[in-house]
mmCIF file of C-alpha atoms in Angstrom:
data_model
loop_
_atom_site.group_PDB
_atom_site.id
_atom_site.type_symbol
_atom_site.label_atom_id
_atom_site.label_comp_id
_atom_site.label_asym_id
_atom_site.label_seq_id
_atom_site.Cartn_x
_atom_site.Cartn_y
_atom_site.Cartn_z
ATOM 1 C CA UNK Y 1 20.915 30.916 18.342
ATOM 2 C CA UNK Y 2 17.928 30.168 16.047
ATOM 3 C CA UNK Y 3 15.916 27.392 16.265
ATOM 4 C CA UNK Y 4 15.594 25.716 13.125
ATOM 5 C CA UNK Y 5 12.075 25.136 11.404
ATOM 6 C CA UNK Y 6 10.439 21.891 12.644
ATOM 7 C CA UNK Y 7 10.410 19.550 9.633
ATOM 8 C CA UNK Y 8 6.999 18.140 11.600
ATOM 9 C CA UNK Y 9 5.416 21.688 10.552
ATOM 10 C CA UNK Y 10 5.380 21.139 7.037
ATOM 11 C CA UNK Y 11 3.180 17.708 7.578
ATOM 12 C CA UNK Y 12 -0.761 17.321 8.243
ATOM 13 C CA UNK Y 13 -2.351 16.639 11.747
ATOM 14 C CA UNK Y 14 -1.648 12.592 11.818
ATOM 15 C CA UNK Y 15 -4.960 11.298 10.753
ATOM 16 C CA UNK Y 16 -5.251 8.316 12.571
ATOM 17 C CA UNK Y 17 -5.559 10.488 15.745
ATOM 18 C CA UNK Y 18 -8.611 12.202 14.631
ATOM 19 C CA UNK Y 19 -10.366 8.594 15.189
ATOM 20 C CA UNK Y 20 -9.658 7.848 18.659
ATOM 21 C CA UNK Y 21 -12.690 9.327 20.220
ATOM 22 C CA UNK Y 22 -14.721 6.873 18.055
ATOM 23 C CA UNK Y 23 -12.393 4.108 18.821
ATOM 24 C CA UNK Y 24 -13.194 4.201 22.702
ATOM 25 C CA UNK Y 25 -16.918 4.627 21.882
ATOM 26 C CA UNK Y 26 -16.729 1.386 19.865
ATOM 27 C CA UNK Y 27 -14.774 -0.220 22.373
ATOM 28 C CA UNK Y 28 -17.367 0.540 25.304
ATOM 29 C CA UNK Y 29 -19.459 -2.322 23.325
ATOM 30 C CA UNK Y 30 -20.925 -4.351 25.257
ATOM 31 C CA UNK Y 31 -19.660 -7.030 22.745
ATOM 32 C CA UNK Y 32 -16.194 -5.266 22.377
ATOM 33 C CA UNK Y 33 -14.719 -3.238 19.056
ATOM 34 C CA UNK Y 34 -14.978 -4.949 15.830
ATOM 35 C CA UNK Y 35 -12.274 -3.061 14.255
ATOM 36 C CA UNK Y 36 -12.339 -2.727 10.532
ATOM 37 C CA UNK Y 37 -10.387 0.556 10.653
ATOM 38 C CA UNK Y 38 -6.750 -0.241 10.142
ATOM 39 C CA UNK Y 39 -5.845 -2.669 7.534
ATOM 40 C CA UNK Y 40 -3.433 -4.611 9.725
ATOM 41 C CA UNK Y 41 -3.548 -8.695 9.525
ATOM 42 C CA UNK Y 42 -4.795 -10.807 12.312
ATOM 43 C CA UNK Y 43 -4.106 -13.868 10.613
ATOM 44 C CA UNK Y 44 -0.830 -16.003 11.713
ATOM 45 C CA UNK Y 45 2.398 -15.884 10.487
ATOM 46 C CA UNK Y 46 2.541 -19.061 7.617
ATOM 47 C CA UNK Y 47 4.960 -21.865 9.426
ATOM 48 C CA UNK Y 48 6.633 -21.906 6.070
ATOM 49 C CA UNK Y 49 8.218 -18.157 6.780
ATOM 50 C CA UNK Y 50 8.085 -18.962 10.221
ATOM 51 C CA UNK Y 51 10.887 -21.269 10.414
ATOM 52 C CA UNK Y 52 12.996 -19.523 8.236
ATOM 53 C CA UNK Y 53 13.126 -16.812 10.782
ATOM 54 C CA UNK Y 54 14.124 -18.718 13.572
ATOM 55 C CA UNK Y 55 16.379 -20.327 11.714
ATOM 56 C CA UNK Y 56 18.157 -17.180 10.425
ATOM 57 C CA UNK Y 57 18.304 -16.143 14.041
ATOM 58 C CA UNK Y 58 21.383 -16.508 14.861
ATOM 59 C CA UNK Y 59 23.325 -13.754 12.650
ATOM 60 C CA UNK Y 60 25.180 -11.482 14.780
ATOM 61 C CA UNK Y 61 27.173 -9.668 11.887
ATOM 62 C CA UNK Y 62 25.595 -6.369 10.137
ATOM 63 C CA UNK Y 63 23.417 -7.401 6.812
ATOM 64 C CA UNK Y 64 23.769 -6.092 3.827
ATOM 65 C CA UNK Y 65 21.270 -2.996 2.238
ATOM 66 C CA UNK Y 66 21.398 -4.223 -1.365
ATOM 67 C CA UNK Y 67 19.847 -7.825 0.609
ATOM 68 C CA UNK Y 68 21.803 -11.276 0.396
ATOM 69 C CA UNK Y 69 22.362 -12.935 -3.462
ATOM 70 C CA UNK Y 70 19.061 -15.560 -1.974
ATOM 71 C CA UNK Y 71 16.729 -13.069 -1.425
ATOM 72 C CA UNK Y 72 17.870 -11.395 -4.883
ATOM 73 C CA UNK Y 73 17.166 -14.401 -6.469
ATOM 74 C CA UNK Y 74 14.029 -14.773 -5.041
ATOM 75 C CA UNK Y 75 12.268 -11.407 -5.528
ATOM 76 C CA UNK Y 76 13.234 -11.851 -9.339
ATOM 77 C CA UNK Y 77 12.248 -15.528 -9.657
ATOM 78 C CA UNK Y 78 8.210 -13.936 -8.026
ATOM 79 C CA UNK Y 79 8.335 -11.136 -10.600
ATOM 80 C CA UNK Y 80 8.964 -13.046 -13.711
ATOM 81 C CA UNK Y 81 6.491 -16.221 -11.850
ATOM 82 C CA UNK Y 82 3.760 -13.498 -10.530
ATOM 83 C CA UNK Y 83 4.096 -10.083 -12.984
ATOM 84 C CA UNK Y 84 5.177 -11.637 -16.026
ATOM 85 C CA UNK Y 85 8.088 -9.279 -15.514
ATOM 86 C CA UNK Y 86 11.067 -10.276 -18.241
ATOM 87 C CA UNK Y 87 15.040 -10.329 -18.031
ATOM 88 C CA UNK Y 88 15.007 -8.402 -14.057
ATOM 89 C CA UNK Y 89 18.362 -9.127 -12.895
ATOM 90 C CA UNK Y 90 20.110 -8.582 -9.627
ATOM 91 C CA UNK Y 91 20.760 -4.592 -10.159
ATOM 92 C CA UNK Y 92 16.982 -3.959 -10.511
ATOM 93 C CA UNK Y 93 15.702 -5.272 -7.286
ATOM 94 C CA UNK Y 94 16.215 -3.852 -3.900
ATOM 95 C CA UNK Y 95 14.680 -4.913 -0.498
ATOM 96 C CA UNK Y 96 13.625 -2.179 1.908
ATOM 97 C CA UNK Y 97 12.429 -1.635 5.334
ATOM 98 C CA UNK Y 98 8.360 -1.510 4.829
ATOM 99 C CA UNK Y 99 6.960 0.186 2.033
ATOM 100 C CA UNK Y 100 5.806 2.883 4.147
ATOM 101 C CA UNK Y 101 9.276 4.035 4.948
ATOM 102 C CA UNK Y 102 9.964 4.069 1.616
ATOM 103 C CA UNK Y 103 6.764 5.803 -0.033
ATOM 104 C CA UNK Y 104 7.931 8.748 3.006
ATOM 105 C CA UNK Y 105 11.389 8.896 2.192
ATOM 106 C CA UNK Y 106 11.864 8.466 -1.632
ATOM 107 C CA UNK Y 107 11.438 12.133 -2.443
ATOM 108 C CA UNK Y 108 14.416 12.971 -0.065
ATOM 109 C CA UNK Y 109 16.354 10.129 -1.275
ATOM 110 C CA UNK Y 110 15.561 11.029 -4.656
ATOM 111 C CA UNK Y 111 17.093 14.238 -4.060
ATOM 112 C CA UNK Y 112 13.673 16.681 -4.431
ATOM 113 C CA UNK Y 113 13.761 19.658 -3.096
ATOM 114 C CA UNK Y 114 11.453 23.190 -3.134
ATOM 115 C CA UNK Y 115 10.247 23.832 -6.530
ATOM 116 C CA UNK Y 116 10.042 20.000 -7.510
ATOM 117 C CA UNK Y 117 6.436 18.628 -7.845
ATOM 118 C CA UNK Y 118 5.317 14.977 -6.667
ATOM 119 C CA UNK Y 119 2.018 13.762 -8.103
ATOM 120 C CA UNK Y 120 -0.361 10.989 -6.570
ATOM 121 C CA UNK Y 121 -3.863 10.091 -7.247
ATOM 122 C CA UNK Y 122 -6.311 11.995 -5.501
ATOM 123 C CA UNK Y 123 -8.228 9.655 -3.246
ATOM 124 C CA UNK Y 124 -4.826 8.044 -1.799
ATOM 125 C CA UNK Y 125 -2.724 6.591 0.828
ATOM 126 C CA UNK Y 126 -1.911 9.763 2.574
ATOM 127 C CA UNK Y 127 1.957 9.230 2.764
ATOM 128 C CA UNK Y 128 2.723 9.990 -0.910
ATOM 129 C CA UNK Y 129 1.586 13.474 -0.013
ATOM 130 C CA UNK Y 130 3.599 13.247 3.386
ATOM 131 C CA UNK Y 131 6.594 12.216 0.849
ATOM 132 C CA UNK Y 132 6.456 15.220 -1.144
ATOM 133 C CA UNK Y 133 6.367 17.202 2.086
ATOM 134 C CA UNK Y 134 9.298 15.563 3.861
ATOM 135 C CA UNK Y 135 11.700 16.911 0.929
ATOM 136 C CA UNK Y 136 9.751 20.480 0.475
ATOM 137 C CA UNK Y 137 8.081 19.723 -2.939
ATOM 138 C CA UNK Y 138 4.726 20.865 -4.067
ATOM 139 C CA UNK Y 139 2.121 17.655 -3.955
ATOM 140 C CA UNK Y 140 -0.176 17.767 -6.538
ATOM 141 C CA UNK Y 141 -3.673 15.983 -6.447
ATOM 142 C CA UNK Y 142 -4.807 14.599 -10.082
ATOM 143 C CA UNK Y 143 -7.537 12.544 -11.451
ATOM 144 C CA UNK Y 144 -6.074 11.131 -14.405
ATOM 145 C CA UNK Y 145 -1.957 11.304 -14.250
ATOM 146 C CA UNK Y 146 -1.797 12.560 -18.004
ATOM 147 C CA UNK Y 147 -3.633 15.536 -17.184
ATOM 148 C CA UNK Y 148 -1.061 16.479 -14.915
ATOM 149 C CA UNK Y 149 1.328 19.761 -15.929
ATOM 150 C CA UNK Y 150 4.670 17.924 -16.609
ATOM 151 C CA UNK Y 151 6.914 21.144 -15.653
ATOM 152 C CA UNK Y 152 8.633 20.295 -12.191
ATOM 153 C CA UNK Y 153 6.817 17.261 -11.957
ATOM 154 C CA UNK Y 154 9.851 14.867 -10.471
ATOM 155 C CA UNK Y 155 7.786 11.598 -9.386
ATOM 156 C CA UNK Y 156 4.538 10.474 -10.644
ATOM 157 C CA UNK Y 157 2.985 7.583 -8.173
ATOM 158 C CA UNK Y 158 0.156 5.190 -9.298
ATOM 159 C CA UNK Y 159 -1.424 2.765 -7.085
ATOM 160 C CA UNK Y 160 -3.438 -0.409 -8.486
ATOM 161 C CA UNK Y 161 -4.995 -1.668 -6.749
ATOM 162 C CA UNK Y 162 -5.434 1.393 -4.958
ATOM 163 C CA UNK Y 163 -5.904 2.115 -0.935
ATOM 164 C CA UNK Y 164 -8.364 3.346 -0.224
ATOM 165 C CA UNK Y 165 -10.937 2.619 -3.457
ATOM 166 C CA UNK Y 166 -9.658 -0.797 -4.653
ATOM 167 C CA UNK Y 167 -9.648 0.237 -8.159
ATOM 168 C CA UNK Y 168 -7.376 -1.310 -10.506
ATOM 169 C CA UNK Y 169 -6.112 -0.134 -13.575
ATOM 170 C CA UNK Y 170 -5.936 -1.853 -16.449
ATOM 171 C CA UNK Y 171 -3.087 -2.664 -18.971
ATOM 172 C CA UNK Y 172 -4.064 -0.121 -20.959
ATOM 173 C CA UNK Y 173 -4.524 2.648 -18.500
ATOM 174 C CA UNK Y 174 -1.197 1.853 -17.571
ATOM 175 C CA UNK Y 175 0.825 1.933 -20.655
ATOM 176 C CA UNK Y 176 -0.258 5.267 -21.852
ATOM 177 C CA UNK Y 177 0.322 6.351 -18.496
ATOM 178 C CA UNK Y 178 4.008 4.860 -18.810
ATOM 179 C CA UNK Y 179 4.292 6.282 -21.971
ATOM 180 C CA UNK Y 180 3.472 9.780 -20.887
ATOM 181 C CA UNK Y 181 6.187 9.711 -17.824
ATOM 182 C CA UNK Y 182 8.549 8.398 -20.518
ATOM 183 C CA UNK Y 183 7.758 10.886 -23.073
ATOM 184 C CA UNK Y 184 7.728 14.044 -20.670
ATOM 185 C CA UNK Y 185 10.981 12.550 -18.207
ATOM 186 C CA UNK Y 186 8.889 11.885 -15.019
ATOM 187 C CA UNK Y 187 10.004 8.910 -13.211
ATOM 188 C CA UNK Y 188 6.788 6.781 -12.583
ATOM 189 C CA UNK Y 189 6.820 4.775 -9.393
ATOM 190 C CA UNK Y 190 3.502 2.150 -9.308
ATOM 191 C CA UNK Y 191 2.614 1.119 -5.817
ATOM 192 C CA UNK Y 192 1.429 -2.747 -6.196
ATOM 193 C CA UNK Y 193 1.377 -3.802 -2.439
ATOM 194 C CA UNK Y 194 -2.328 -5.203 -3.212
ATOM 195 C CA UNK Y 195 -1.356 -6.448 -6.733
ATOM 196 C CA UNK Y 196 -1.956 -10.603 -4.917
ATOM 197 C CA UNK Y 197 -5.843 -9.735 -3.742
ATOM 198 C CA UNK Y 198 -7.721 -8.901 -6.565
ATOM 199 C CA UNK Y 199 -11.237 -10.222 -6.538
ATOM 200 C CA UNK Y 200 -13.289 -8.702 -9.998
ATOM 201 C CA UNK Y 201 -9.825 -7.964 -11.513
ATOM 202 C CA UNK Y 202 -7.133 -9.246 -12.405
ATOM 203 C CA UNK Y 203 -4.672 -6.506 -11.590
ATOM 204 C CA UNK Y 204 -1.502 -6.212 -13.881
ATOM 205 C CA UNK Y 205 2.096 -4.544 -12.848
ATOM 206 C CA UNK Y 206 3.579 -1.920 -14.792
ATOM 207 C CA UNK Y 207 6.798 -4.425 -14.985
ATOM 208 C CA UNK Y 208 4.500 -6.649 -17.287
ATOM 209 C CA UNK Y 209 5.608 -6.145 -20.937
ATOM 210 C CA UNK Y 210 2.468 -5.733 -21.947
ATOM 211 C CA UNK Y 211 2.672 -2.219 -20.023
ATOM 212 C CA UNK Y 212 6.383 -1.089 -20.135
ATOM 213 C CA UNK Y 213 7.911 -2.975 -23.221
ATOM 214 C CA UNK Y 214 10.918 -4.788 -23.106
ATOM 215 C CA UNK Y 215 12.563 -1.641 -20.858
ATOM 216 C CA UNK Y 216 12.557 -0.684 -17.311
ATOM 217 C CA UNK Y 217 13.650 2.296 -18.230
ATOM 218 C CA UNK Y 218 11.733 5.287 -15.976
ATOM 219 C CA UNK Y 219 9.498 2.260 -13.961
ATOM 220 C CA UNK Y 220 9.952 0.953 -10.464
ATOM 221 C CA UNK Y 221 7.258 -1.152 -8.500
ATOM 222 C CA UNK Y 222 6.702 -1.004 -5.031
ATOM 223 C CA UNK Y 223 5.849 -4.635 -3.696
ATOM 224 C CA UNK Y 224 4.865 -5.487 0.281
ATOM 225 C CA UNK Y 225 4.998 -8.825 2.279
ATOM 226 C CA UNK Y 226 2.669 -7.514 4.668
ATOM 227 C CA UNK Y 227 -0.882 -7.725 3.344
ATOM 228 C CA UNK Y 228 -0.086 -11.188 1.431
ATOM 229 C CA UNK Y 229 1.943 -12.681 3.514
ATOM 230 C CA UNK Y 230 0.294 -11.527 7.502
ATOM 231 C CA UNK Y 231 3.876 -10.203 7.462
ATOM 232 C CA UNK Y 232 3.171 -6.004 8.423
ATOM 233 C CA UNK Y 233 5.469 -6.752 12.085
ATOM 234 C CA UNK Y 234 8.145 -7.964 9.819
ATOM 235 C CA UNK Y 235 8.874 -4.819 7.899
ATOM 236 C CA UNK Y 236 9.609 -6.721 4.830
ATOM 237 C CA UNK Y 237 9.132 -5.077 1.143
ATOM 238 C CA UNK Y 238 10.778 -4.337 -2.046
ATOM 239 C CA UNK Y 239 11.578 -2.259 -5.270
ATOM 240 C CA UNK Y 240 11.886 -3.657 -8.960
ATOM 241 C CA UNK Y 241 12.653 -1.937 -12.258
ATOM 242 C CA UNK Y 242 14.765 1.038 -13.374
ATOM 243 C CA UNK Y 243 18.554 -0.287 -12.125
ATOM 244 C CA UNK Y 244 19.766 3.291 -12.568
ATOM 245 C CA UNK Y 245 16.983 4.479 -10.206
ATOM 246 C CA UNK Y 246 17.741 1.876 -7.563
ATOM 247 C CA UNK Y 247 21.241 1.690 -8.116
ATOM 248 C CA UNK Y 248 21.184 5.552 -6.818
ATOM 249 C CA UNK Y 249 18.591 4.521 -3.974
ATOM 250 C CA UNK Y 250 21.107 1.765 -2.741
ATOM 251 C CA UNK Y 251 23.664 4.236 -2.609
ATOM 252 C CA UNK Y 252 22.187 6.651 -0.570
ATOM 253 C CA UNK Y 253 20.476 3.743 2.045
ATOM 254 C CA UNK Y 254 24.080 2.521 2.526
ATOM 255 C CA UNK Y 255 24.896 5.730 3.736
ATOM 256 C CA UNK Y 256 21.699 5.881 5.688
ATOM 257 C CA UNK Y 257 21.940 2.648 7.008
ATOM 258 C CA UNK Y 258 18.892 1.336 5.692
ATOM 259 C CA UNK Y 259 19.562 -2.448 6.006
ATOM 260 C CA UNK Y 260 16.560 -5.315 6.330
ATOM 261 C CA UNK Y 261 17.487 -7.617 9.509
ATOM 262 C CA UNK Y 262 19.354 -10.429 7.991
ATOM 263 C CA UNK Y 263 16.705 -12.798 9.887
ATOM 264 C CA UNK Y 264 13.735 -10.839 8.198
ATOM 265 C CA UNK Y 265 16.133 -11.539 4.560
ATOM 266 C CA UNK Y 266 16.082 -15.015 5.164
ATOM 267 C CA UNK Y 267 12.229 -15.158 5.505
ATOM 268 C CA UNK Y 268 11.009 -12.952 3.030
ATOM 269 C CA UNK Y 269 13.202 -15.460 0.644
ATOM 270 C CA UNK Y 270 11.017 -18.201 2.396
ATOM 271 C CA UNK Y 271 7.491 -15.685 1.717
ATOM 272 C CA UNK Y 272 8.433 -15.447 -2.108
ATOM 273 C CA UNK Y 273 8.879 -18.921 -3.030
ATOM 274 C CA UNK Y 274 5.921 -20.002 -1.350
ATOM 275 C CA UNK Y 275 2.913 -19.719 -3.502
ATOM 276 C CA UNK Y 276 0.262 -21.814 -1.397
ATOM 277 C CA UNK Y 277 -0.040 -19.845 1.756
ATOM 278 C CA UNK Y 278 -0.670 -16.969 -0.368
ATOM 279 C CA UNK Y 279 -3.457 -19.037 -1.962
ATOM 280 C CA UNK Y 280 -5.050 -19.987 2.012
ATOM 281 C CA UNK Y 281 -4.657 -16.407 2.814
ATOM 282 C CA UNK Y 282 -6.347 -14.868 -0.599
ATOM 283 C CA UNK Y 283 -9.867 -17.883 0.571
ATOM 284 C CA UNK Y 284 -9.904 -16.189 4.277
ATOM 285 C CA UNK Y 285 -10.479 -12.776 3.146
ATOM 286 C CA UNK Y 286 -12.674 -13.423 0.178
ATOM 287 C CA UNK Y 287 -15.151 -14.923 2.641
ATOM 288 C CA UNK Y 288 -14.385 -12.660 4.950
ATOM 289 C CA UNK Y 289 -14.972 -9.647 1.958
ATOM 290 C CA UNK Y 290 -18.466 -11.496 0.758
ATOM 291 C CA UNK Y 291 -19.989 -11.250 4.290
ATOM 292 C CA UNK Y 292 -19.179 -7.489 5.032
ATOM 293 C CA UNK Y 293 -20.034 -6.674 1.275
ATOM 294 C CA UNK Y 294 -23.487 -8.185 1.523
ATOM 295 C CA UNK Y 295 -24.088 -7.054 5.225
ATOM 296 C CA UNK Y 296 -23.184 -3.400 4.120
ATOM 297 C CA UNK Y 297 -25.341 -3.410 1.160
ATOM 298 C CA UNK Y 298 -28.318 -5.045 3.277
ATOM 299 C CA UNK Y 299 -27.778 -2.074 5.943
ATOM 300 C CA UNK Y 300 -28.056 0.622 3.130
ATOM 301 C CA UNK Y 301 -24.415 1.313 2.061
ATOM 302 C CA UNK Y 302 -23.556 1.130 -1.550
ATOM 303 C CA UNK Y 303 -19.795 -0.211 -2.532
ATOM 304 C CA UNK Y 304 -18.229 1.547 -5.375
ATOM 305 C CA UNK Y 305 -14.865 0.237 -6.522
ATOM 306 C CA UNK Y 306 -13.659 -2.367 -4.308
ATOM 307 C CA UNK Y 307 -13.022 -4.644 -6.879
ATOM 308 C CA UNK Y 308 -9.404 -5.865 -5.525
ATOM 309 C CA UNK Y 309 -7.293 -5.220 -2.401
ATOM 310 C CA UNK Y 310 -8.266 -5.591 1.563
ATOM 311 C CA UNK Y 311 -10.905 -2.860 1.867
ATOM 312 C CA UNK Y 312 -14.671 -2.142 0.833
ATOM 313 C CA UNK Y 313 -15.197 1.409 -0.773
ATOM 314 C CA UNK Y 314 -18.631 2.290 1.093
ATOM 315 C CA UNK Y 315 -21.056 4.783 1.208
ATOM 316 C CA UNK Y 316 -24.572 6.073 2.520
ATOM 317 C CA UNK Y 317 -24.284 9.328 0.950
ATOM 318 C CA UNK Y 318 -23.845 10.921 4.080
ATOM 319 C CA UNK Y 319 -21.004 12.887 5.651
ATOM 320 C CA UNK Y 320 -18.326 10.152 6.134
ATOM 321 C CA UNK Y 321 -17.869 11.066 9.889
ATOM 322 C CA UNK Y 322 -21.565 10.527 10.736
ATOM 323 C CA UNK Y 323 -21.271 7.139 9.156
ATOM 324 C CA UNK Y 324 -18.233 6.795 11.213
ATOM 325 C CA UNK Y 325 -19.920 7.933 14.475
ATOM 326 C CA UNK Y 326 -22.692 5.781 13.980
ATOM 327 C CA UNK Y 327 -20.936 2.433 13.242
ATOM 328 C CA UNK Y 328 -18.805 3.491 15.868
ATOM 329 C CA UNK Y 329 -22.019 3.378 18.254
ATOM 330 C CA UNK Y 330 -22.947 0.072 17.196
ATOM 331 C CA UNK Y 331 -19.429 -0.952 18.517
ATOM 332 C CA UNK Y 332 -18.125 -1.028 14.622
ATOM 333 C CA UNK Y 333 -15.133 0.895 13.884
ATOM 334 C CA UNK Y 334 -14.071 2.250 9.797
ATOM 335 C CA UNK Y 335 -12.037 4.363 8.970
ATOM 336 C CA UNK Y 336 -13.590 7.961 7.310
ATOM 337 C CA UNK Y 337 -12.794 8.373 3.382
ATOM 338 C CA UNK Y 338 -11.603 11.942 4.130
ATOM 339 C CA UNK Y 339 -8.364 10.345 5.843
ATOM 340 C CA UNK Y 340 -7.480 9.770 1.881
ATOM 341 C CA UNK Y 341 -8.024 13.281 0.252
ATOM 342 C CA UNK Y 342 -11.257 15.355 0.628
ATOM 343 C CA UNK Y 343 -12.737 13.238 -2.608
ATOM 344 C CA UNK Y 344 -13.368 10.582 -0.043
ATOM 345 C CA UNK Y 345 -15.686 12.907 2.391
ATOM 346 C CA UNK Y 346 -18.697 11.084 1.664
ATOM 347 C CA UNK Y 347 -17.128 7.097 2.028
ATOM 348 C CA UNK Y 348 -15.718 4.911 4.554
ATOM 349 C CA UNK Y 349 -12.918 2.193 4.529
ATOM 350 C CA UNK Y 350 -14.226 -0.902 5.900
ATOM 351 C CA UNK Y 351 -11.245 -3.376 6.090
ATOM 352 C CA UNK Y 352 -10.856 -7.012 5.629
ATOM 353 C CA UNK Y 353 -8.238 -7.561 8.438
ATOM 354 C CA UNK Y 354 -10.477 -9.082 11.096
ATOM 355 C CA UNK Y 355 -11.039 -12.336 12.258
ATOM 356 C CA UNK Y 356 -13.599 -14.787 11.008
ATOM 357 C CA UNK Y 357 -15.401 -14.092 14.937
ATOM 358 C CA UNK Y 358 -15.250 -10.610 14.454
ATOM 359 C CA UNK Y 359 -16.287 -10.184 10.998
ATOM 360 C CA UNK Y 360 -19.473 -12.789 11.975
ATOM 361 C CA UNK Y 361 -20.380 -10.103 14.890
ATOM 362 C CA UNK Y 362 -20.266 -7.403 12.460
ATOM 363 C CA UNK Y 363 -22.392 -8.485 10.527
ATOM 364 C CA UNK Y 364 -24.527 -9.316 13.385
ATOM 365 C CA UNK Y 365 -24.096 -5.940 14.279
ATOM 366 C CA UNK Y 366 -24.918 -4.325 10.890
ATOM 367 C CA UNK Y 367 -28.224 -6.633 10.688
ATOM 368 C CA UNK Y 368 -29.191 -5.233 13.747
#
């Protein structure tokens, strides 16, 4: 019998793996790793969200994928309070399992297949390209999205703030680029899951009407509890917009089975109507951002971008692995721009996700 193609074939060398080598060299610190590689929160869980978990605990019986009428209620109550988004009602929200899963799967679920063409900006989050792979459409690079060749192109992906620059896009920027999905049929799918940690910018959704109009129509945001709320181990994150989209999308995770834990429901309702740990959260990592930022630019780097989400955009106009190798020496480990498109071959991410002891010893470190 044949064996069938391995679906893992069609997918790049996970990149992450490429850094462990450095890792244990940073590690072998006398002083330990400072890692600023991953952007994954070391803060605690707010009591607030907490609570509602434990008390949710006890639910034995299967949740539902469409999420319960609370937690419905509450990611349209933040949208209208925190994007200025108008009239979102219950058929144009839908909770998912981590925005990651869904960035992977939404060209499958979306029905792509060879021949279909997913677009993404060309220094980006790596799984947008891993989407388009999953379903066996061509991912295309692009600098500007209206520059892109609309013919095949199913699913056009913007992210602002973006991962790994932290540019943002403003309203402008983003209604022609709405316009231009709308006029040539390409669904447009705007990754916000920094939209809460903007520092020189005030970054806007694509669900604002000063972006889409008074329609949804062709526009879904992708929104995560993880970064905002210290909640990545919860798996909690959500869609808002088109309702024909996600009406289609909740049909097919039924079938999949694609249900949020009714426990994780209960406290992402908790998360969304709680505005002041979100505030505490936003004054750790701007100190936390002001002291890398001016120990990086006292050690010779220059930051370009950067002017929103959890990471600093840095170069030293060097190959980004050298920089990589030599931070990594000085027991200081970032992640190398090339993980986000060969654009980024001459930057490093330097993450915000570290504690307030760990961020003082790298600067230490960097002074040194």
């Amino acid at each position: 019998m044949p064996t069938p193609p391995s679906l893992s074939s069609r997918l790049p060398v996970f990149p992450w793996d490429r850094l462990e080598p450095y890792k244990a060299t940073a590690a072998d610190h006398p002083g330990g790793i400072v890692d600023l590689s991953v952007g994954t929160p070391v803060d605690p869980v707010p009591e607030v969200i907490q609570r509602a978990l434990a008390d949710a605990s006890d639910r034995p019986g299967y949740p539902t994928v469409w999420g319960t009428p609370e937690l419905r209620d509450a990611i349209t109550g933040w949208c209208a309070r925190r994007l200025g988004a108008r009239g979102l009602g219950p058929a144009e929200v839908l909770p998912v399992v981590g925005s990651k899963e869904l960035v992977a799967w939404l060209p499958v679920q979306l029905g792509l297949r060879p021949g279909d063409r997913v677009a993404f900006p060309r220094l980006a989050y790596p799984t947008y390209e891993v989407g388009a792979r999953l379903a066996g459409a061509e991912p295309v690079a692009y600098d500007d999205p209206r520059d892109v060749d609309p013919e095949g192109l199913r699913l056009l992906w913007l992210n602002s703030p973006s991962n790994p620059t932290g540019r943002v896009l403003d309203a402008d920027v983003l209604r022609a680029t709405v316009a231009w999905a709308r006029e040539h049929g390409v669904l447009l799918f705007s990754d916000e899951c920094y939209l809460e940690l903007g520092w020189e910018a005030d970054p806007v959704s694509v669900l604002h009407p000063d972006v889409c109009g008074e329609s949804h129509e062709g526009v879904v945001a992708v929104h995560s509890l993880s970064k905002r709320s210290n909640l990545a181990g919860y798996r909690a994150a959500f869609l808002a917009g088109d309702a024909g989209v996600l009406g289609e999308l909740l049909a097919i995770r039924k079938h999949g089975g694609m249900m949020v834990p009714a426990p994780v429901q209960a406290a992402t309702v908790a998360a969304l109507n709680d505005d002041a740990h979100v505030a505490e959260q936003r004054l750790r990592y701007a100190a936390r951002r002001d002291a890398l930022r001016a120990a990086l630019e006292k050690s010779g780097f220059r930051i370009e971008h950067s002017e929103a989400s959890l990471y600093l955009w840095a170069t030293r106009d060097e190959p980004c692995w050298e920089t990589v190798a030599d931070l990594a020496g000085r027991g200081v480990l970032v992640a190398p721009g090339d993980f986000y498109g060969p654009a980024g071959d001459r930057f490093v991410r330097v993450a915000l996700t570290a504690t307030d002891e760990r961020v003082a010893e790298a600067v230490r470190r960097l002074a040194a």
